[in-house]
Coordinates of C-alpha atoms in Angstrom, one line a residue:
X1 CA 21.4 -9.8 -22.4
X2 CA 19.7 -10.0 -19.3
X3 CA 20.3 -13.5 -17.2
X4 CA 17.1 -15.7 -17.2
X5 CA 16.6 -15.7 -13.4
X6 CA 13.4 -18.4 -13.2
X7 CA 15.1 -21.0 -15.3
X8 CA 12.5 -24.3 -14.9
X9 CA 10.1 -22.5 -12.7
X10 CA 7.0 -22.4 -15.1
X11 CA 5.1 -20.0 -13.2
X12 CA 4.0 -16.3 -14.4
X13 CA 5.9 -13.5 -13.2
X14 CA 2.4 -12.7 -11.7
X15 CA 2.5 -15.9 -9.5
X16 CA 6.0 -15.2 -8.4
X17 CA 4.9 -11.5 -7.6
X18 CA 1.4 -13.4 -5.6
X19 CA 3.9 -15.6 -3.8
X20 CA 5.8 -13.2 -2.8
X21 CA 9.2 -14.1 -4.9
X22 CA 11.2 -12.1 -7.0
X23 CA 9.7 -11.2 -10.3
X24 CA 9.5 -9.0 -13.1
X25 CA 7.1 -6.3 -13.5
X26 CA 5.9 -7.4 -17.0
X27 CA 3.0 -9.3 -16.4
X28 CA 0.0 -8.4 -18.8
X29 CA -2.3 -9.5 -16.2
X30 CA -1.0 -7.8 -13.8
X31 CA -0.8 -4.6 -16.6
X32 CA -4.5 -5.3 -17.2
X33 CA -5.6 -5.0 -13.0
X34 CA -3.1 -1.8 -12.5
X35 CA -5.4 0.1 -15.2
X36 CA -8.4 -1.0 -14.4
X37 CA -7.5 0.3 -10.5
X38 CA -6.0 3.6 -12.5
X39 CA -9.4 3.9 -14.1
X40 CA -11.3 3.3 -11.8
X41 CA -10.4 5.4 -8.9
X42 CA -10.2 8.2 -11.3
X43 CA -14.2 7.9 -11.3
X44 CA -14.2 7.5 -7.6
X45 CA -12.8 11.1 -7.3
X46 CA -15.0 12.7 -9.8
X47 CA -18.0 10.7 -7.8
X48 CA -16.5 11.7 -4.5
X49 CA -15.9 15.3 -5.5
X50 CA -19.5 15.8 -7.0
X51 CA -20.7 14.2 -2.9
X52 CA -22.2 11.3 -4.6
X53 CA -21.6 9.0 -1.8
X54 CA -23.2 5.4 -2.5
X55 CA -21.6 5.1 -6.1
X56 CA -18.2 6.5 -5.1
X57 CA -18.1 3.8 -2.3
X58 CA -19.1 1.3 -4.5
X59 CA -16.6 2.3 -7.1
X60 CA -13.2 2.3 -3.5
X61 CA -14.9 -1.5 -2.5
X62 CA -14.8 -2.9 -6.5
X63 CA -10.7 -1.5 -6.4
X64 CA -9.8 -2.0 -3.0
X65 CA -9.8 -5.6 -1.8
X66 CA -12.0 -4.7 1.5
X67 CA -13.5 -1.6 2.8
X68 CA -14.7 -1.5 6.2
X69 CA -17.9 0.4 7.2
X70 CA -17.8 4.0 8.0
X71 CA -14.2 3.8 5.7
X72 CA -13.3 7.8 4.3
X73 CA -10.3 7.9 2.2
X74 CA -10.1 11.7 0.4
X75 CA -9.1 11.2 -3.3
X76 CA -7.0 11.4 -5.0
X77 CA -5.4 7.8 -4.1
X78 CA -2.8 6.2 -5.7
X79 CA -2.2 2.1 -5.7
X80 CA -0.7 -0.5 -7.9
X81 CA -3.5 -3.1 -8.0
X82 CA -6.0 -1.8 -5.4
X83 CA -6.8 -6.0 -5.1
X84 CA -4.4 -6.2 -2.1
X85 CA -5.2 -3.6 0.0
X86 CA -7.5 -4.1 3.3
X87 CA -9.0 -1.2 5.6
X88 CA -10.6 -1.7 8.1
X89 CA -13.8 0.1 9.7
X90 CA -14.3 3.8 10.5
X91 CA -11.0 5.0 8.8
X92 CA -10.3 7.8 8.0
X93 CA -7.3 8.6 5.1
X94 CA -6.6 12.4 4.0
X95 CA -5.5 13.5 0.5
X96 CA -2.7 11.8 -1.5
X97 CA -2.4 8.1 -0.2
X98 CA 0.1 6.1 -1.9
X99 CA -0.5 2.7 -1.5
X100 CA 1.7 0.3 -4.1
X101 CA 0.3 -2.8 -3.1
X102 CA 2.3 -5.4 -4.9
X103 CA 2.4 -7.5 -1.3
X104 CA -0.7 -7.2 1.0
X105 CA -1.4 -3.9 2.9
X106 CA -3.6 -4.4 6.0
X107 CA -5.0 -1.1 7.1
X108 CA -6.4 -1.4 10.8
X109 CA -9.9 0.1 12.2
X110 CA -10.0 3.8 13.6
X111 CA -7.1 4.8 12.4
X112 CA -6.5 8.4 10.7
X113 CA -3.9 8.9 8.1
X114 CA -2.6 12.4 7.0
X115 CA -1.9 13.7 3.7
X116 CA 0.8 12.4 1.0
X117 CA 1.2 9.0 3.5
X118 CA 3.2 6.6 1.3
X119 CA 2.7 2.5 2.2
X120 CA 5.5 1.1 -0.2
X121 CA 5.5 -2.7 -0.2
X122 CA 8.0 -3.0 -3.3
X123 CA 11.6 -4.0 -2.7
X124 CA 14.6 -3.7 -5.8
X125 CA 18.0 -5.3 -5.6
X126 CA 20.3 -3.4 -4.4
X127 CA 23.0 -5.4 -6.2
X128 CA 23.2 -3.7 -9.3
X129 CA 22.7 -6.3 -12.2
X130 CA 20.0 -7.8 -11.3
X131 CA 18.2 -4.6 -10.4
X132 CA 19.4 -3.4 -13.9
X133 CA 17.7 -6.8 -15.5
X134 CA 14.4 -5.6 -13.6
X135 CA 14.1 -8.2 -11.0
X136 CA 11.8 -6.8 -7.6
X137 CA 9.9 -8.2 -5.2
X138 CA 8.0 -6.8 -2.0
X139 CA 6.7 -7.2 1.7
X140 CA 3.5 -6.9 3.2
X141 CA 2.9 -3.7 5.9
X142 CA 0.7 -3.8 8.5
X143 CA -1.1 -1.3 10.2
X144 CA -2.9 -2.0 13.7
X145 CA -6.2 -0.6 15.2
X146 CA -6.2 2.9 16.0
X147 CA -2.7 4.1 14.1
X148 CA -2.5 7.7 13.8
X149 CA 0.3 8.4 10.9
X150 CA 0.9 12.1 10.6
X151 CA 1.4 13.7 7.1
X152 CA 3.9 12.9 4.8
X153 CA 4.7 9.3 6.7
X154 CA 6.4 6.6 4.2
X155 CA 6.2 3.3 5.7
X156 CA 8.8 1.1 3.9
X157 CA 8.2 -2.9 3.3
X158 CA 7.6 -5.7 5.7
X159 CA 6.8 -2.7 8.2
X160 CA 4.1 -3.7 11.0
X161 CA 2.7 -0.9 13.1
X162 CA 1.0 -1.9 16.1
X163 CA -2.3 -0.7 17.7
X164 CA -2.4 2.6 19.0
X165 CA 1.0 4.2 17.9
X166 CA 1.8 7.7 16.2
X167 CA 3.8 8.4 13.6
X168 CA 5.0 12.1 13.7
X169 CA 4.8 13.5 10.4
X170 CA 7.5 13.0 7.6
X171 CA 8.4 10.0 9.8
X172 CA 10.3 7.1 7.3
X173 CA 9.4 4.0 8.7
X174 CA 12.2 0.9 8.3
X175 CA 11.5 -1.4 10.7
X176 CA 8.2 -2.3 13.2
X177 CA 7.0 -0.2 15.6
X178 CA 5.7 -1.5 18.8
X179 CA 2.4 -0.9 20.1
X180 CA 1.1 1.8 21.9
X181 CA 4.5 4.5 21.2
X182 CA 5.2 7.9 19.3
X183 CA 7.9 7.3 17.4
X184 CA 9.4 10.1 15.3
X185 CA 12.5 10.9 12.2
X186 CA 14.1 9.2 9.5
X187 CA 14.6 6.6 10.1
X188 CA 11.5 6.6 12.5
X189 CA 12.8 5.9 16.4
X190 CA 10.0 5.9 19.4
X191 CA 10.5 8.5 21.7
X192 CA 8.0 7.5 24.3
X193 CA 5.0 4.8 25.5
X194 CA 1.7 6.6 25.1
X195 CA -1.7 4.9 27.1
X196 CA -3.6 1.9 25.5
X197 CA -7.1 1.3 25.3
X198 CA -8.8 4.1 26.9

């Protein structure tokens, strides 16, 4: 029988998951937000693909939690909640995102993301009874202005990005990455300064 890990903590597994704390993943709330986001943005890509702009806007600003002006994100996209996610103006996101936005995921302006880019804020034990009991938890990413991420990038929890950088496709990002640098692999490394504003 699986230990009870929030003994005298009265809070919902949804408020632990808010607060950023460990939790479990079997909050009906939490169910209820993940379909609606599921439902949702399946009518975003049947508006988008059929170029009817204003409603399929409309339907990316009621999932996400802000959508800057000038925003394109290709469908289809993939999130958790949708609730948590932040992007800001005039960018630009190409097929496949995965964004499982059980922390906060703050998407900077100009940036340009390539296809199948993953943003995973969820964490797992890596001790293996309490992962076996279900426990998780996750870390915000944060991605600066003018972030290019090539195809294929996965940016791994708690990751900030700063303004300006590239990510070379298939890149797994572990840890931050400075501003204004091309960094490159698995695990992602910079391999040079590029120019700032300019």
């Amino acid at each position: 029988m699986p230990r009870d890990y929030f003994a005298g903590d009265p809070r919902t597994n949804r408020e632990r998951m808010l607060a950023g704390e460990p939790y479990i993943a079997d909050d009906p709330e939490s169910e209820r937000i993940a379909r609606r986001a599921l439902a949702l943005l399946e009518e975003y890509r049947v508006a988008f693909t059929a170029s009817r702009d204003e409603e399929a806007r409309r339907l990316l600003a009621e999932v996400l939690g802000e959508v800057g002006e000038g925003v394109v994100v290709k469908p289809p996209l993939f999130v958790d909640y949708g609730e948590n996610i932040r992007i800001g103006a005039r960018t630009f996101v190409n097929y496949n995102l995965t964004a499982l936005d059980v922390a906060p995921i703050t998407i900077g302006e100009d940036c340009q993301f390539g296809p199948g880019v993953q943003l995973l804020t969820p964490t797992h034990p890596v001790e293996p009874e309490p992962r076996r009991d279900k426990l998780e938890a996750a870390k915000p990413i944060t991605i600066g202005d003018n972030v290019w991420l090539g195809g294929g990038v996965v940016v791994c929890p708690g990751v900030t990005i700063g303004d300006n950088s590239v990510i070379g496709a298939g890149a797994v990002v572990t840890r931050d990455v400075p501003a204004n640098v091309v960094a490159v692999g698995n695990p992602a490394r910079v391999v040079r300064e590029i120019g700032g504003e300019g």
